[in-house]
Structure formats: C-alpha cells, structure tokens
Short mmCIF file of C-alpha atoms in Angstrom, two decimals:
data_model
loop_
_atom_site.label_atom_id
_atom_site.label_comp_id
_atom_site.label_asym_id
_atom_site.label_seq_id
_atom_site.Cartn_x
_atom_site.Cartn_y
_atom_site.Cartn_z
CA MET I 368 51.08 30.72 149.81
CA SER I 369 50.38 30.99 146.11
CA THR I 370 47.06 32.63 146.88
CA MET I 371 48.77 35.20 149.05
CA THR I 372 51.38 35.80 146.40
CA SER I 373 48.76 36.18 143.74
CA THR I 374 46.79 38.65 145.86
CA GLY I 375 49.89 40.69 146.53
CA ASN I 376 50.71 40.80 142.84
CA SER I 377 47.18 41.79 141.93
CA ASP I 378 47.22 44.55 144.54
CA SER I 379 50.50 45.81 143.22
CA THR I 380 49.22 45.69 139.68
CA SER I 381 45.98 47.43 140.52
CA ALA I 382 47.78 50.10 142.51
CA ALA I 383 50.32 50.86 139.80
CA PRO I 384 48.04 52.77 137.45
CA GLY I 385 46.80 54.94 140.29
CA SER I 386 50.35 55.61 141.40
CA ALA I 387 51.38 56.38 137.87
CA ARG I 388 48.46 58.75 137.48
CA THR I 389 49.32 60.45 140.75
CA GLY I 390 52.97 60.79 139.77
CA ALA I 391 52.05 62.08 136.37
CA GLY I 392 49.64 64.54 137.91
CA ARG I 393 52.32 65.78 140.21
CA GLY I 394 54.77 66.04 137.34
CA ARG I 395 52.31 68.04 135.30
CA GLY I 396 51.66 70.32 138.26
CA LEU I 397 55.30 71.30 138.42
CA ARG I 398 55.59 72.13 134.75
CA LEU I 399 54.29 74.89 132.52
CA SER I 400 51.82 73.82 129.87
CA GLY I 401 49.84 75.25 127.03
CA VAL I 402 50.27 78.92 126.27
CA ASN I 403 52.34 79.49 129.41
CA TRP I 404 54.88 76.93 128.25
CA LEU I 405 54.85 78.39 124.72
CA VAL I 406 55.55 81.94 125.92
CA TRP I 407 58.29 80.84 128.30
CA ARG I 408 59.85 78.62 125.65
CA GLN I 409 59.79 81.40 123.06
CA HIS I 410 61.38 84.04 125.31
CA ARG I 411 63.31 81.84 127.72
CA ALA I 412 66.69 83.27 126.68
CA ALA I 413 65.63 86.82 127.56
CA TYR I 414 63.90 85.73 130.77
CA TRP I 415 66.81 83.63 132.02
CA THR I 416 69.29 86.35 131.11
CA LEU I 417 67.30 88.91 133.08
CA LEU I 418 66.98 86.59 136.08
CA ALA I 419 70.68 85.70 136.02
CA VAL I 420 71.85 89.31 135.72
CA ALA I 421 69.54 90.34 138.55
CA ALA I 422 70.82 87.52 140.78
CA VAL I 423 74.47 88.43 140.14
CA ALA I 424 73.79 92.14 140.68
CA VAL I 425 72.00 91.48 143.97
CA ALA I 426 74.86 89.28 145.17
CA VAL I 427 77.42 91.98 144.32
CA MET I 428 75.35 94.66 146.06
CA VAL I 429 75.07 92.52 149.18
CA PHE I 430 78.85 92.06 149.19
CA GLU I 431 79.53 95.76 148.62
CA ARG I 432 77.10 96.68 151.36
CA GLY I 433 79.04 94.47 153.75
CA GLN I 434 82.26 96.23 152.77
CA MET I 435 80.63 99.61 153.32
CA MET I 436 79.32 98.64 156.75
CA THR I 437 82.80 97.51 157.80
CA TYR I 438 84.10 100.98 156.94
CA LEU I 439 81.19 102.78 158.64
CA GLU I 440 81.45 100.72 161.81
CA ALA I 441 85.15 101.58 162.01
CA HIS I 442 84.05 105.24 162.07
CA GLY I 443 81.47 104.84 164.82
CA TYR I 444 78.28 103.91 162.96
CA PRO I 445 75.45 104.68 163.65
CA HIS I 446 76.89 107.84 165.25
CA LEU I 447 79.48 108.55 162.60
CA LYS I 448 82.50 110.64 163.46
CA SER I 449 83.17 113.91 161.72
CA GLY I 450 85.12 113.56 158.49
CA TRP I 451 84.16 109.95 157.79
CA GLU I 452 83.21 110.94 154.23
CA ASN I 453 86.79 111.94 153.36
CA LYS I 454 88.02 108.40 152.69
CA PHE I 455 84.67 106.83 151.86
CA ASP I 456 84.83 104.92 148.57
CA ARG I 457 81.91 106.25 146.52
CA LYS I 458 82.83 104.45 143.31
CA PRO I 459 80.96 101.12 143.82
CA ILE I 460 77.68 102.76 144.77
CA GLU I 461 78.02 105.36 142.00
CA VAL I 462 78.70 102.68 139.37
CA PHE I 463 75.70 100.61 140.45
CA SER I 464 73.50 103.70 140.60
CA GLN I 465 74.36 104.50 137.00
CA ALA I 466 73.81 100.89 135.94
CA LEU I 467 70.44 100.65 137.68
CA GLY I 468 69.42 103.94 136.10
CA VAL I 469 69.57 102.44 132.59
CA VAL I 470 67.76 99.20 133.49
CA PRO I 471 64.30 100.53 132.49
CA VAL I 472 65.66 101.66 129.13
CA LEU I 473 67.50 98.41 128.37
CA VAL I 474 64.69 96.09 129.44
CA GLY I 475 62.11 98.07 127.50
CA LEU I 476 64.38 98.13 124.45
CA PHE I 477 65.44 94.48 124.31
CA LEU I 478 62.45 92.73 125.91
CA GLY I 479 59.41 94.99 125.56
CA ALA I 480 59.80 96.17 121.97
CA PRO I 481 60.41 92.75 120.32
CA LEU I 482 57.81 90.90 122.42
CA LEU I 483 54.97 91.30 119.92
CA ALA I 484 56.79 93.00 117.06
CA GLY I 485 58.90 89.89 116.48
CA ASP I 486 55.82 87.64 116.26
CA LEU I 487 54.01 90.03 113.94
CA GLU I 488 57.02 90.45 111.69
CA SER I 489 57.83 86.73 111.45
CA GLY I 490 54.23 85.56 111.06
CA THR I 491 54.15 83.69 114.38
CA ALA I 492 51.13 85.74 115.42
CA LYS I 493 49.13 84.39 112.48
CA LEU I 494 50.09 80.84 113.41
CA VAL I 495 48.98 81.36 117.00
CA ASN I 496 45.76 82.98 115.83
CA ALA I 497 44.94 79.86 113.81
CA GLN I 498 45.03 77.72 116.97
CA SER I 499 42.30 77.25 119.52
CA THR I 500 43.82 79.76 121.93
CA SER I 501 42.15 83.17 121.79
CA ARG I 502 44.09 86.32 121.04
CA VAL I 503 43.21 87.79 124.42
CA ARG I 504 44.60 84.80 126.28
CA TRP I 505 47.76 84.81 124.19
CA LEU I 506 48.30 88.53 124.75
CA ALA I 507 47.48 88.28 128.45
CA THR I 508 49.91 85.41 128.87
CA LYS I 509 52.65 87.24 126.97
CA LEU I 510 52.23 90.32 129.09
CA GLY I 511 51.63 88.41 132.33
CA VAL I 512 54.74 86.24 132.15
CA THR I 513 56.90 89.17 131.05
CA VAL I 514 55.58 91.50 133.75
CA LEU I 515 56.07 88.78 136.37
CA VAL I 516 59.70 88.18 135.42
CA VAL I 517 60.49 91.89 135.12
CA GLY I 518 58.69 92.66 138.38
CA VAL I 519 60.55 89.97 140.33
CA CYS I 520 63.94 91.04 138.98
CA THR I 521 63.48 94.77 139.48
CA ALA I 522 61.94 94.29 142.92
CA ALA I 523 64.99 92.26 143.97
CA LEU I 524 67.35 94.90 142.58
CA SER I 525 65.39 97.68 144.28
CA ALA I 526 65.35 95.87 147.64
CA ALA I 527 69.11 95.33 147.52
CA SER I 528 69.73 98.94 146.45
CA THR I 529 67.45 100.28 149.19
CA TRP I 530 69.25 98.18 151.80
CA TRP I 531 72.63 99.36 150.50
CA TRP I 532 71.70 103.04 150.54
CA ALA I 533 69.89 103.02 153.90
CA PRO I 534 72.87 103.73 156.22
CA ILE I 535 74.11 106.73 154.20
CA LYS I 536 70.87 108.04 152.69
CA PRO I 537 70.61 110.94 155.20
CA THR I 538 74.12 112.12 154.23
CA PRO I 539 73.88 114.86 151.57
CA ASN I 540 77.67 114.80 151.06
CA ILE I 541 77.34 111.39 149.37
CA ALA I 542 74.16 112.07 147.36
CA LEU I 543 70.96 114.01 147.85
CA TRP I 544 67.95 111.78 148.42
CA THR I 545 66.13 113.62 145.62
CA ASP I 546 68.82 112.71 143.09
CA ALA I 547 68.02 109.99 140.59
CA ALA I 548 70.83 107.85 142.02
CA VAL I 549 68.86 107.46 145.26
CA PHE I 550 65.22 108.29 144.53
CA ASP I 551 64.90 106.32 141.28
CA ASN I 552 66.89 103.28 142.44
CA THR I 553 65.16 102.55 145.75
CA GLY I 554 61.67 101.71 146.92
CA PRO I 555 58.95 100.96 144.34
CA VAL I 556 60.22 103.41 141.72
CA PRO I 557 62.61 101.09 139.76
CA THR I 558 59.91 98.47 139.29
CA ALA I 559 57.28 101.02 138.26
CA LEU I 560 59.59 102.79 135.80
CA THR I 561 60.72 99.52 134.22
CA LEU I 562 57.20 98.11 133.85
CA LEU I 563 55.99 101.31 132.18
CA THR I 564 58.87 101.22 129.71
CA VAL I 565 58.41 97.51 128.98
CA VAL I 566 54.65 97.68 128.40
CA GLY I 567 55.14 100.87 126.40
CA GLY I 568 57.63 98.99 124.24
CA VAL I 569 55.13 96.17 123.78
CA ALA I 570 52.46 98.62 122.64
CA ILE I 571 54.88 100.33 120.24
CA GLY I 572 55.94 96.98 118.78
CA MET I 573 52.31 95.95 118.33
CA LEU I 574 51.55 99.12 116.39
CA LEU I 575 54.70 99.26 114.25
CA ARG I 576 54.98 95.48 113.59
CA ARG I 577 58.71 95.78 112.84
CA THR I 578 61.24 94.81 115.49
CA LEU I 579 64.04 97.20 114.59
CA MET I 580 61.74 100.17 114.15
CA ALA I 581 59.96 99.32 117.39
CA MET I 582 63.26 99.21 119.27
CA VAL I 583 64.29 102.62 117.94
CA VAL I 584 60.96 104.21 118.89
CA THR I 585 60.98 102.47 122.27
CA LEU I 586 64.40 103.93 122.96
CA GLY I 587 62.98 107.39 122.34
CA PHE I 588 59.93 106.59 124.48
CA ALA I 589 62.12 105.39 127.37
CA ILE I 590 64.26 108.53 127.23
CA VAL I 591 61.17 110.75 127.22
CA VAL I 592 59.79 108.88 130.23
CA GLN I 593 63.05 109.42 132.12
CA VAL I 594 63.18 113.13 131.24
CA VAL I 595 59.55 113.79 132.18
CA TRP I 596 59.91 111.79 135.38
CA SER I 597 63.03 113.69 136.44
CA HIS I 598 61.29 116.99 135.70
CA PHE I 599 58.24 116.23 137.87
CA ARG I 600 59.97 114.17 140.58
CA LEU I 601 60.15 116.99 143.12
CA SER I 602 56.51 117.92 142.48
CA LEU I 603 55.42 114.68 144.13
CA GLY I 604 55.99 116.10 147.60
CA ASP I 605 54.37 118.86 149.64
CA SER I 606 57.04 121.50 150.09
CA LEU I 607 57.35 123.36 153.36
CA VAL I 608 58.23 127.03 153.86
CA MET I 609 60.31 128.54 156.64
CA ASN I 610 60.33 132.33 157.12
CA THR I 611 62.63 134.42 159.31
CA HIS I 612 62.45 138.04 160.44
CA ASN I 613 65.94 138.61 161.80
CA GLY I 614 67.52 140.20 158.74
CA VAL I 615 69.74 138.68 156.09
CA ALA I 616 73.17 139.19 157.60
CA ASP I 617 75.68 136.39 157.99
CA GLY I 618 74.31 133.64 160.22
CA SER I 619 70.69 134.66 159.73
CA PHE I 620 69.82 132.02 157.13
CA PRO I 621 67.18 129.64 158.51
CA ALA I 622 68.34 126.23 159.69
CA ILE I 623 66.21 123.77 157.75
CA PRO I 624 66.08 120.13 158.92
CA ASP I 625 69.05 117.86 158.25
CA SER I 626 68.99 116.19 154.82
CA ALA I 627 66.22 118.51 153.64
CA VAL I 628 66.52 119.73 150.06
CA THR I 629 66.13 123.44 149.36
CA LEU I 630 63.80 124.13 146.44
CA ASP I 631 63.84 127.92 146.50
CA GLN I 632 65.02 130.80 148.66
CA SER I 633 63.90 134.42 148.57
CA TYR I 634 64.05 137.62 150.55
CA LEU I 635 61.04 138.32 152.74
CA THR I 636 59.87 141.93 152.92
CA ALA I 637 58.00 143.70 155.73
CA SER I 638 54.79 143.53 153.70
CA GLY I 639 55.12 139.74 153.32
CA ASP I 640 56.13 139.86 149.67
CA LEU I 641 58.98 137.76 148.28
CA ILE I 642 61.75 139.02 146.04
CA GLY I 643 64.50 137.00 144.41
CA TRP I 644 67.62 136.63 146.51
CA GLY I 645 69.71 137.82 143.56
CA SER I 646 67.76 141.04 143.06
CA CYS I 647 70.07 142.93 145.43
CA ASN I 648 73.32 141.40 144.27
CA GLU I 649 75.18 144.69 144.00
CA ALA I 650 78.87 145.35 143.41
CA THR I 651 79.60 146.53 146.96
CA ASP I 652 78.32 145.65 150.41
CA GLN I 653 77.09 149.21 150.93
CA ALA I 654 75.08 149.11 147.71
CA THR I 655 73.64 145.73 148.64
CA ALA I 656 72.61 146.96 152.08
CA ALA I 657 71.00 150.04 150.55
CA CYS I 658 69.04 147.86 148.11
CA LEU I 659 67.82 145.63 150.95
CA ASP I 660 66.74 148.62 153.01
CA LYS I 661 64.92 150.14 150.06
CA ALA I 662 62.99 146.89 149.53
CA HIS I 663 62.25 146.66 153.30
CA VAL I 664 63.75 143.16 153.51
CA VAL I 665 63.31 141.69 156.99
CA GLY I 666 64.43 138.10 156.53
CA TRP I 667 64.51 134.94 154.46
CA SER I 668 61.85 132.67 153.00
CA VAL I 669 63.04 129.15 152.22
CA GLU I 670 61.01 126.43 150.48
CA TYR I 671 62.26 122.91 151.14
CA LEU I 672 61.43 119.20 151.12
CA PRO I 673 62.26 117.13 154.22
CA ILE I 674 63.60 113.61 153.82
CA SER I 675 60.60 112.32 155.79
CA GLN I 676 58.52 112.74 152.62
CA MET I 677 60.70 110.46 150.52
CA ASN I 678 58.70 107.24 150.98
CA ALA I 679 55.37 108.94 150.36
CA MET I 680 56.74 110.65 147.25
CA GLN I 681 58.11 107.37 145.90
CA TRP I 682 54.84 105.49 146.40
CA PHE I 683 52.77 108.33 144.98
CA GLY I 684 55.00 108.53 141.92
CA ALA I 685 55.05 104.75 141.52
CA SER I 686 51.24 104.63 141.68
CA ILE I 687 51.06 107.12 138.81
CA LEU I 688 53.55 105.11 136.76
CA LEU I 689 51.70 101.85 137.47
CA ALA I 690 48.37 103.46 136.51
CA LEU I 691 49.89 104.46 133.17
CA THR I 692 51.22 100.91 132.79
CA ALA I 693 47.75 99.49 133.46
CA ALA I 694 46.28 101.84 130.86
CA LEU I 695 48.84 100.74 128.27
CA THR I 696 48.15 97.10 129.14
CA ALA I 697 44.43 97.59 128.59
CA PHE I 698 45.19 99.29 125.26
CA VAL I 699 47.33 96.36 124.13
CA ILE I 700 44.62 93.84 125.03
CA LEU I 701 41.76 95.81 123.45
CA TRP I 702 43.66 96.71 120.28
CA GLY I 703 45.15 93.26 119.88
CA ARG I 704 41.80 91.50 120.34
CA LYS I 705 40.55 92.84 117.00
CA ARG I 706 43.52 94.16 115.05
CA LEU I 707 46.51 92.07 115.99
CA VAL I 708 46.69 90.13 112.71
#
C-alpha cells in the first residue's frame, strides 16, 4: 500500500511541473507581451474609450433602427404607402449622421496626432530606442495596434449605419444617397476616411514632435481631407446621359430612374449641341419660346448618377483613401527608421 501511495505521489509530483508549464504557456498565450503589451498599456485609455464609445453607439443605432422599422411596417413596408415621410422622425438618424461625420476628425486629432508626438516630446522615444527592440518594430506595432482598434470600431459603426439606412436609402425625401450623411457613413468609406486621418496625424506628429502643434495641424489636415473628398465624391462614378427630342414644354423633362441624382441638365439643339438651361430664361413665355426656337432647341439632355453605382463608387473611393493611407504608413516607417530620435 505504501508503495502504491509513494508511486502515486511521485507521479503527481512529476506531473505538476509539466502541468504548471502548460498552464503558464496557456496564460502567456492569452496575454499581450513585449512591445505589444507596452503599446497597449501606454494608450489603453484611448483604445478602451474608442471601443466603449463604438459599442454604445452601435447599440443605440440598433435600437433606433428597430424603432424605425416599427414605424415603416405600420406604413406597409417594404411597399410603403404614399405620404409615409410626413410623420417620419428624421432627428435620430440626422443626429447620428452628423456625429459619425466628425469621427475621422476627432480620432485623427486625439489619437493619431499624439501617438508619436507625445513620445518624442516626453523623451519616451529615446528610452525605447535604447532597448533591444528596433525602431521599425516599435513603429510598426504602434501603427498596427492603433489601426486595428480604429478599423474594428469604425467598421462596426459603418455596419450598423449601413443597416440602419438600408430601408430608406432609396428615398430622396429623407436624404440623397450622394449626400455625406449617407455616402460617407456607410460601406467602407468611414473606415477608410478615419484611417487616412489617423495615419496622417501620426505622420504630422512625427515630423513636428510637439503634441499640441501636431493636433492643430492634424485638425487642418482632417478638414482639408473632408473638403477634397466631398468635392471629388461624385467624380467616382460613371455618369449617364439621357437625351430627349420632344421639346421642352411642361411634361417633356426626361424621367430618370428613381433615386438617381441629377448632375447637370441642358437644352439639346437640332445640331446636337448643348446650351445651358438658363440661357433662355426670358421675362415672358413668348420671349422664352422665341429664344428656344432661335437656338433650334429640340429637347433636354440630362446627366445623372443612378443609385446602382453607389457601392462601386464607395469601394473605388475607399481604395484610393486606403492607398494614400498605405503610402503615409510607409513614409512613417521609412522616416522613423533613421530620423525618429
């Protein structure tokens, strides 16, 4: 009996180290370590704040979407009855659209700009540079963890916003699909815009080495990005043209597809030339008719974008923004490898 007891104890004793090693290995596998842990630890307040705000915002959007669907179903959704827009509460979706519109600016300002500028200003970068970790790995980890957190949060916000907008997106009375409230807050665009602003802020902070100055310049950079993006947004699609030859009297204007956005409209002459629709805006109907006859106007020419191009336009635009983000990332890595400290 004692022999059996002794053998059991020895087996237990010999197995314990292995079990401890296995448990420790598993514990280490579930935890960040090295530079990953250092980056998360250093910026955990910003990361957790971003994750928490995104989670709350998604939850609210899911709730509001449920409220909206209750209203739409009471009005015959998916075949909505005429006049359903009259009592539709636009305020929640408008408020969230405005809030989501400033996300790229705020994240770039408060997370991107201080990411490296704070370390360079406080001397943390010199301390890290004195360790065994290379500058490239430190920079790559900084950018990688930040991009991952920002990407997850903005993708979740975009998915919830896209789901919320989907039932009413084809309704121009609520908002045109080319407006920033819809186009910039759904699909891949929010993530691409935010990542460009964040990495741009990181690059600005690396060059200026002062947190406050970097935040001010990043604010200007983010605003410029938004302005340029809004200016070229409609250029992402292939516009279509519809011509008519039945005059320009009442009821002769071409019927473009539902939810299509008109880019331009002109008079079409017998020779195929286009003249501005305001060029014969005379004081009287007789004078207007005489002007149209003199110009040999035979109909309308309308340039428009159908809603069917929305997804392609969003992905094309997002690919351009992500390419710019990749270029800025490469710049940060290459510049920081030799000139960071």
